[in-house]
Coordinates of C-alpha atoms in Angstrom, one line a residue:
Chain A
X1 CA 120.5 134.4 75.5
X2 CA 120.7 131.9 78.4
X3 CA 121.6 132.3 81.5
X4 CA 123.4 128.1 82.5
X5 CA 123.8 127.7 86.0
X6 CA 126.0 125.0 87.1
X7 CA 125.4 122.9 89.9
X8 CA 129.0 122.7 92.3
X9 CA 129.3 119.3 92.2
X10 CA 132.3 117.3 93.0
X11 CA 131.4 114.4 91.8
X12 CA 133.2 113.3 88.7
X13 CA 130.3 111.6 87.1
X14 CA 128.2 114.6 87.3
X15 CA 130.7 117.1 86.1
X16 CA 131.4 114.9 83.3
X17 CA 127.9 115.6 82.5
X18 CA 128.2 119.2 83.0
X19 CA 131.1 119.4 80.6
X20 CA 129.0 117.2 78.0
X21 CA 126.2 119.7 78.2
X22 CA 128.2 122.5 77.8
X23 CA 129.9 121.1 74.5
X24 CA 126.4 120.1 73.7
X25 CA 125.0 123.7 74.2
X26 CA 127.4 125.0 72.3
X27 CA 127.2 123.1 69.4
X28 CA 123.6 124.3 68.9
X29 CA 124.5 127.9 69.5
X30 CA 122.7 128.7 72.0
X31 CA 125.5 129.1 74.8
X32 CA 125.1 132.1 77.1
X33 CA 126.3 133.1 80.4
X34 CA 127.8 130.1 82.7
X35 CA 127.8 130.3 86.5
X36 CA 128.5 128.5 89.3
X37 CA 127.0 129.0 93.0
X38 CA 130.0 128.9 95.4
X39 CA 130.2 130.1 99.2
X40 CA 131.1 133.9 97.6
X41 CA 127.5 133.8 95.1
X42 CA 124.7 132.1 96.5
X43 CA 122.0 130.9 94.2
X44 CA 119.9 134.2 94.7
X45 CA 122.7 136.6 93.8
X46 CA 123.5 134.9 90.7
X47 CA 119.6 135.5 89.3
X48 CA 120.0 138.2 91.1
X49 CA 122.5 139.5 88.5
X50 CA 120.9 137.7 86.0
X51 CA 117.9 139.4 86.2
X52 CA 119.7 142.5 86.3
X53 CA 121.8 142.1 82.9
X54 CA 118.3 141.3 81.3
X55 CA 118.1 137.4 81.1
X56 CA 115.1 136.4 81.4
X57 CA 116.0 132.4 80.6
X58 CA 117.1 130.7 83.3
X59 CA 118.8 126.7 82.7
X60 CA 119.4 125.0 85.6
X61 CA 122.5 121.6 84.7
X62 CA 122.3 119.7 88.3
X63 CA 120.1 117.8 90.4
X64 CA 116.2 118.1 91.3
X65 CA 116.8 119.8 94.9
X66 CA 119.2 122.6 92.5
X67 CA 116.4 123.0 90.4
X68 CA 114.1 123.5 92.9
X69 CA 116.3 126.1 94.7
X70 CA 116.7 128.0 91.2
X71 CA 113.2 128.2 91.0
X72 CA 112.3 129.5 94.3
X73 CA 114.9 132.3 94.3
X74 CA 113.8 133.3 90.5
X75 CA 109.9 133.2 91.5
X76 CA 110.8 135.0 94.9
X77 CA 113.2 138.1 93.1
X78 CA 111.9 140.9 93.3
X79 CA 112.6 142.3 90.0
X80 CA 110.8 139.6 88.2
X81 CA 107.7 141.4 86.3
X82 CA 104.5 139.7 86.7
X83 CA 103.5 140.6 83.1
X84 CA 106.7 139.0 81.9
X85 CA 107.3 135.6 83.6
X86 CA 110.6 134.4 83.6
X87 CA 111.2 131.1 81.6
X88 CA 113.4 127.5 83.2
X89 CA 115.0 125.3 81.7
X90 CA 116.5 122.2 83.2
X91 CA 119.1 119.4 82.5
X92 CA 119.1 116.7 84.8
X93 CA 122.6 115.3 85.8
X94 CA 120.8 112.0 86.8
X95 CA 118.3 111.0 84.1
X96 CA 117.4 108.2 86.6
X97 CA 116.4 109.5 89.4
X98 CA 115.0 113.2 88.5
X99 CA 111.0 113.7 88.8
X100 CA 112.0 117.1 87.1
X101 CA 113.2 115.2 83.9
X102 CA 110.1 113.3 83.7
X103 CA 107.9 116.3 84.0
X104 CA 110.0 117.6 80.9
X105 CA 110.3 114.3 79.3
X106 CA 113.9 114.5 78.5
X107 CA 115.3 111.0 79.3
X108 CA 119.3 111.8 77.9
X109 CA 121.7 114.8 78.0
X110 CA 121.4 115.1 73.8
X111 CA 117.8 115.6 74.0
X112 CA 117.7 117.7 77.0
X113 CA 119.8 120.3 75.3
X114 CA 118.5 120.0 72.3
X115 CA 114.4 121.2 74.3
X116 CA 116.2 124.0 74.8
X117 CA 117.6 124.6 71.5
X118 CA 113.3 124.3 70.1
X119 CA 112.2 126.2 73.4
X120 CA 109.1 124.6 73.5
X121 CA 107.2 126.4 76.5
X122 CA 104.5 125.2 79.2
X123 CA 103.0 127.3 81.6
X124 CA 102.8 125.2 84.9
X125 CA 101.3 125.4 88.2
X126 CA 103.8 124.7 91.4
X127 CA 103.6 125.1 95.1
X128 CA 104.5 127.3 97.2
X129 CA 105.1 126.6 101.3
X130 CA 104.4 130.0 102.5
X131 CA 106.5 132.2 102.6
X132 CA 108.5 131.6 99.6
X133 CA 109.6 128.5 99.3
X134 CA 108.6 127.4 95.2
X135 CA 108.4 123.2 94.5
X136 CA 108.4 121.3 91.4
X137 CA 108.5 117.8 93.4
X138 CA 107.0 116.9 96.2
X139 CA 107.4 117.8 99.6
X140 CA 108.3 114.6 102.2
X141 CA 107.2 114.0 106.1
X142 CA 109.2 111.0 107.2
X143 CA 109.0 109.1 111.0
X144 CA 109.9 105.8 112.1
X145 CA 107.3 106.7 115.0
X146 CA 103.8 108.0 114.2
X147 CA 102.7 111.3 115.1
X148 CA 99.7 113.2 115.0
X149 CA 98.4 115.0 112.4
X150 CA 96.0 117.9 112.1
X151 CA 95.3 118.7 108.3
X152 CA 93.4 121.9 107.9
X153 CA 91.9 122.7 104.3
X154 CA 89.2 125.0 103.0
X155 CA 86.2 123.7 103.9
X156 CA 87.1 120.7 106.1
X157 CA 89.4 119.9 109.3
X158 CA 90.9 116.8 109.4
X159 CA 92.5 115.0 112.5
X160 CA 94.5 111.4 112.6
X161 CA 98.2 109.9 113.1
X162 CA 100.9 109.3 109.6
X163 CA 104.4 108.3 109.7
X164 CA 104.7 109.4 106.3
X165 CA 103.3 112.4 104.3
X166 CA 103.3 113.4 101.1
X167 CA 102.6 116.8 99.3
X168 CA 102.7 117.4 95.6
X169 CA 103.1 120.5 93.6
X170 CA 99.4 120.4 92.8
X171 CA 98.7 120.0 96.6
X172 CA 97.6 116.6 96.7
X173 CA 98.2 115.6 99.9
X174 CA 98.6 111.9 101.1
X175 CA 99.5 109.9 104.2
X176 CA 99.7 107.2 106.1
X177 CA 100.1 105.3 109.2
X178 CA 102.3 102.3 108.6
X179 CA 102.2 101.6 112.2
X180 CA 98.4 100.7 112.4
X181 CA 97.6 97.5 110.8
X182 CA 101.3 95.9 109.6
X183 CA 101.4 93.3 112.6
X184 CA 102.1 90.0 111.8
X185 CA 98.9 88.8 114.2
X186 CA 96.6 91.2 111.9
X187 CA 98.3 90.1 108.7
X188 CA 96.8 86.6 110.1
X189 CA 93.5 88.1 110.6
X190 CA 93.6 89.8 107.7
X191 CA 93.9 86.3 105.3
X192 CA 90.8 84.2 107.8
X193 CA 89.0 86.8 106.9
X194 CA 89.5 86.4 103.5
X195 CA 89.4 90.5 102.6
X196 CA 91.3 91.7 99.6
X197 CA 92.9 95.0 100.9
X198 CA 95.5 95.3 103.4
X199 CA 95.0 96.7 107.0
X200 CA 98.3 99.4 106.3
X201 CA 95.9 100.7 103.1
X202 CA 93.2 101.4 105.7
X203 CA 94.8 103.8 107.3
X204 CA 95.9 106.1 104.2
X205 CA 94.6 109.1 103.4
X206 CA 94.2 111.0 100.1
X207 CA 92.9 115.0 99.5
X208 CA 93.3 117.0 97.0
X209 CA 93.3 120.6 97.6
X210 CA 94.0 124.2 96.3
X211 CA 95.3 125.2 100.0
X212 CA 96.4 123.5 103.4
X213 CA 97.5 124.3 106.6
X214 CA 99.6 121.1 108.5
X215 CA 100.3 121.3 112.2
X216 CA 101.7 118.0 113.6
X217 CA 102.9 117.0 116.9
X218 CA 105.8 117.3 117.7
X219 CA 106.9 119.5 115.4
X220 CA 108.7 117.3 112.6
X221 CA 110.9 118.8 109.5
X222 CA 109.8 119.1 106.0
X223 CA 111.3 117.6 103.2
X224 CA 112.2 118.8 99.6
X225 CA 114.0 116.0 98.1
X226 CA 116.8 115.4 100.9
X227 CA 116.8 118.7 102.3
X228 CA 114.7 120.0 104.8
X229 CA 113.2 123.4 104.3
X230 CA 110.7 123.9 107.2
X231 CA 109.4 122.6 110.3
X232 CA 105.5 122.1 110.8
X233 CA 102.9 123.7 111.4
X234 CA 103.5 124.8 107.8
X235 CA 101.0 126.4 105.2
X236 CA 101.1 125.2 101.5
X237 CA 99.3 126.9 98.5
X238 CA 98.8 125.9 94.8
X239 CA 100.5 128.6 92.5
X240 CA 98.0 128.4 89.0
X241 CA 100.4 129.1 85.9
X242 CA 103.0 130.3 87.6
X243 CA 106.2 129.4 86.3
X244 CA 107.1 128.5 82.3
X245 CA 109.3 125.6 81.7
X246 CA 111.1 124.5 78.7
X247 CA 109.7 121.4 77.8
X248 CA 110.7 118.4 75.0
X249 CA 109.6 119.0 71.8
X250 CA 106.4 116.8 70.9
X251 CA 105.7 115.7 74.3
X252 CA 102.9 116.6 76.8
X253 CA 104.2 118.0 80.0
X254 CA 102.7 115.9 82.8
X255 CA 101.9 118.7 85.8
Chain S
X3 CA 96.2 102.0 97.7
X4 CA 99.4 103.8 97.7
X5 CA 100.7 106.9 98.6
X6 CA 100.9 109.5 95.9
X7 CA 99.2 107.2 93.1
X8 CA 97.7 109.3 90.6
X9 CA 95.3 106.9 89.5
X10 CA 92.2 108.2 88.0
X11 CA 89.0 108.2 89.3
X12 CA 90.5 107.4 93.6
X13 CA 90.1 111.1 94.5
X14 CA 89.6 111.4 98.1
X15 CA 90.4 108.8 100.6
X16 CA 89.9 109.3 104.2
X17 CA 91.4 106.6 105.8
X18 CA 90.5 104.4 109.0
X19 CA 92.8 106.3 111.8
X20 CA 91.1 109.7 110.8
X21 CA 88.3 111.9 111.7
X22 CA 87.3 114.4 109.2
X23 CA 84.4 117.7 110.0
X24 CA 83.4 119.8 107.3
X25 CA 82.1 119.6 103.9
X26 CA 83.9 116.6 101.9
X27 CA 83.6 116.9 97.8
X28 CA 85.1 116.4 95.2
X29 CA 84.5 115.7 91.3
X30 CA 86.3 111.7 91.6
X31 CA 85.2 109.4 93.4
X32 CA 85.2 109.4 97.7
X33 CA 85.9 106.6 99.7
X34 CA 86.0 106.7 103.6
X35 CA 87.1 104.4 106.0
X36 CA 87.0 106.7 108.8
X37 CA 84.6 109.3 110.7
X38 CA 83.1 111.9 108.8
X39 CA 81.0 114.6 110.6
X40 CA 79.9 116.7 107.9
X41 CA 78.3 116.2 104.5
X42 CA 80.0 113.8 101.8
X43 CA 79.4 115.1 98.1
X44 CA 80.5 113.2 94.7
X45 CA 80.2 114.0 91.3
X46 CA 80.9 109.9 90.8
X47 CA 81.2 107.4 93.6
X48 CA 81.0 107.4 97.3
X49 CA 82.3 104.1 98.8
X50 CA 81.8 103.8 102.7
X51 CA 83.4 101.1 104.0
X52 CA 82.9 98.9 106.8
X53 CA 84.4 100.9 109.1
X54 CA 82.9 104.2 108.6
X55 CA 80.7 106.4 110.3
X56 CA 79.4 109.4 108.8
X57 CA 77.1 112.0 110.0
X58 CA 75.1 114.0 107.6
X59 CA 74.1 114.2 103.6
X60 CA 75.8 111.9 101.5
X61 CA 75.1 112.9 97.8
X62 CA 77.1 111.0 94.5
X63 CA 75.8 108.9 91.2
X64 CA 76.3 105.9 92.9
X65 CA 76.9 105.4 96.6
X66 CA 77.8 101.8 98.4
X67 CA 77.4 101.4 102.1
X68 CA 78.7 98.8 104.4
X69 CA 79.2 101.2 107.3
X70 CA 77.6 103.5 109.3
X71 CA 75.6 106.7 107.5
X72 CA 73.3 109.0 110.0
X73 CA 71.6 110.9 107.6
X74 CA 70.1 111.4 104.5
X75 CA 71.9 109.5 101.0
X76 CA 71.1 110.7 97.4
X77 CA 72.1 108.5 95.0
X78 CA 71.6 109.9 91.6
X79 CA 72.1 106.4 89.7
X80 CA 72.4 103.8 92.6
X81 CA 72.4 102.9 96.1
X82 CA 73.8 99.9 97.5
X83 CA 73.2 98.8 101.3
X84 CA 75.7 96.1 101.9
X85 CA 75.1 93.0 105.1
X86 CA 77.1 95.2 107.5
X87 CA 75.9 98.9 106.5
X88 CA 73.5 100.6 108.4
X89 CA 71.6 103.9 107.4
X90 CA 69.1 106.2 109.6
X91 CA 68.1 108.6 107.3
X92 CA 65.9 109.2 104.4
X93 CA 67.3 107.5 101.3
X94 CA 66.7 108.7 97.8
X95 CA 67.7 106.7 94.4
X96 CA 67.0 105.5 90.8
X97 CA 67.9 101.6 92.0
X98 CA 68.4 100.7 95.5
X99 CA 69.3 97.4 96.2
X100 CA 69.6 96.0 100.2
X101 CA 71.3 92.8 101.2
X102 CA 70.4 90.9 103.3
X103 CA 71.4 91.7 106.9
X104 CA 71.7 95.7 106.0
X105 CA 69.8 98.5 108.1
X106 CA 67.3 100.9 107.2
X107 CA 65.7 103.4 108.9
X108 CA 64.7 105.7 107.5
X109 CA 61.8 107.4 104.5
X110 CA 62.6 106.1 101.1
X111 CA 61.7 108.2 97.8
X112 CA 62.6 106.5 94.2
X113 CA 63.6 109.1 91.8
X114 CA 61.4 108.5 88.7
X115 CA 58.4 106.6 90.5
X116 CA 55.7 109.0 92.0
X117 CA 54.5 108.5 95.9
X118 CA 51.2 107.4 96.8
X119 CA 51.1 110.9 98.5
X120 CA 51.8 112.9 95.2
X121 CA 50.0 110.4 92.8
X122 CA 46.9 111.8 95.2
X123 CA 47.9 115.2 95.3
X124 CA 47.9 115.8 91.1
X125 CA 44.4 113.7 91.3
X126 CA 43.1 116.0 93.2
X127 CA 44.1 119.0 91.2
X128 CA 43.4 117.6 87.9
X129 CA 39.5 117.0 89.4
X130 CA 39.7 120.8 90.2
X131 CA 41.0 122.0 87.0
X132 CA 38.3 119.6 85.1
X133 CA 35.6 121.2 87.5
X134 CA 36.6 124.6 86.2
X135 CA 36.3 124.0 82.7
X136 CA 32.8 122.5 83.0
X137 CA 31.5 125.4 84.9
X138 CA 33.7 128.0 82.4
X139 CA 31.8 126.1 79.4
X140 CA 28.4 126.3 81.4
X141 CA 28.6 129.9 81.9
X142 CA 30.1 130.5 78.2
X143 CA 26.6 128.6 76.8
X144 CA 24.6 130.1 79.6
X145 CA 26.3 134.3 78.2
X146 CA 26.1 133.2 74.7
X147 CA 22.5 131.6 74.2
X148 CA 19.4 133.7 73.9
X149 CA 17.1 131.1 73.8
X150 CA 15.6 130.6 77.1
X151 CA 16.0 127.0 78.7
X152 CA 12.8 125.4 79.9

């Protein structure tokens, strides 16, 4: 059995979706338990309980930033077994826009529902910005004004100025300084000189790592879609096969 | 290139505005733009650019410098040296090829090609082991003969 938890949306378009799901699920009998978050059952009660009556398959119906809150509270609960990993689903309420959908390949609400109906599982890695705050999709650093950055991995130290950052589940960190080498007088430069790559591609920065520690001056927030859940300095770690997600039949999950 | 392309083969990038200490590897391929104190290893290909500096061993198949390197380069497969690199260090390839206007300064061994120095080194030991044998089959004729040499 499946434990649905709605997004509280109040926008028509996506509760139209919600509704279509639900017919959907039904349909294919495999309806469970529905619940909503409200301001009287956060997010972590509600697995809380879920957990509790025995469910141990989670559905997320809502947007990429729900999903990713689902997540974190079911890999954080305490009564989850390590032996016995909990399982996600997800159905996007914006096919569009969700990075979650594409990981899943589900591109409509008919063959979203129907992935879970052939619960085709994959065992994927995630992130995790210590202490217990689970991504799917990448973490964001945004400034109009660049500030300094002081990247700190395993084996190397790292020191230099972004306006943007960008973290992926799989801790490959990029960013770049779109301050240095965008003026009009370099762009000149840039064409007498006759050389192929920009002076803004210069002055990006790719690692990939399995952990990371990011202090940045000032202090600036950390993103997760459009919500900000930390402030740096801020550690990040690479969570091997952590988290099974129901994917689309026939498809290959890209991590 | 852009941010959070997962193209294959771009790996690490360490761009113009940054300087980097520590050990820098990884499997793909590494390109730096900016300071590197440390060493630099790839499984594939090392691209310092014009406005690199790195200090210490730089190790990958193929490496292609047009900036700054002080310190030693292995290039498994190949080693380019492009007009505006400059290299003080010893330099080890398969193919090496140095435009004109690049800087080298440094010892340079080509994998696969034997030095003057070790070419003389294995002369001199296959004389000794010949000069052994000779005396072994002098003394085996010498043990084994009864007749009498006059």
């Amino acid at each position: 059995m499946y434990f649905y938890i709605f997004e509280n949306s109040k926008a028509n378009r996506e509760k139209k979706i919600q509704e279509k799901a639900k017919q959907i699920i039904a349909e294919l009998g495999i309806s469970g338990e529905n619940v909503t978050p409200n301001p009287a059952r956060s997010i972590d009660e509600l697995i809380d309980i879920g957990l509790t009556k025995g469910f141990s398959t989670f559905v997320g119906i809502g947007s990429d930033i729900f999903a990713n809150k689902i997540i974190s509270s079911l890999l954080s609960n305490k009564k989850n077994c390590e032996e016995d990993k909990p399982v996600f689903g997800f159905v996007p309420t914006d096919f569009d826009k969700s990075q979650i959908g594409k990981i899943i390949n589900v591109t409509n609400i008919e063959n979203a529902c129907k992935s879970l109906r052939f619960r085709t599982l994959k065992t994927i890695s995630l992130g995790l910005a210590i202490p217990n705050k689970y991504f799917i999709t990448p973490l964001t650093i945004n400034s109009q004004f660049p500030f300094s950055v002081h990247l700190i991995l395993p084996n190397l130290e790292a020191v230099g100025s972004a306006t943007q950052i960008k973290i992926t589940p799989d801790i490959n960190i990029s960013f770049s300084d779109n301050n240095l080498g965008n003026s009009g007088i370099q762009k000149l430069l840039n064409i007498f000189k006759g050389e192929k790559m920009t002076y803004s591609e210069k002055y990006s920065s790719r690692f990939t790592t399995d952990a990371l520690k990011l202090v940045c001056e000032p202090s600036i927030p950390v993103n997760l879609e459009n919500e900000i859940i930390a402030k740096t300095p801020i550690q990040i770690k690479r969570i091997d096969n952590h988290l099974q997600i129901i994917i689309n039949r026939g498809t290959i999950a890209v991590e | 290139m852009k941010i959070g392309s997962n193209e294959e083969g771009i790996g690490t990038v360490v761009g113009a505005n940054v300087r980097l200490q520590g050990t820098l590897k990884d499997t793909n391929d590494i390109s730096v733009y900016g300071t590197v104190e440390g060493e630099v290893i790839s499984d594939k290909m090392v691209i310092i650019a014009d406005t690199a500096m790195i200090k210490g061993p730089v190790t990958a198949d193929i490496i292609t410098v047009s900036g700054e390197v002080k310190g030693s380069i292995e290039a498994k497969t190949k080693l380019e040296i492009l007009p505006s690199g400059k290299v003080n260090g010893s330099i080890t390839c398969q193919t090496l090829i140095i435009q004109s206007g690049a800087k080298l300064n440094g010892k340079s061994t080509m994998a696969g090609i034997k030095s003057d120095e070790n070419v003389q080194k294995e002369e001199k030991t296959e004389t000794n082991i010949h000069k052994e044998k000779d005396e072994n089959i002098k003394k085996n004729i010498l043990d084994d003969s009864d007749i009498e040499l006059e």
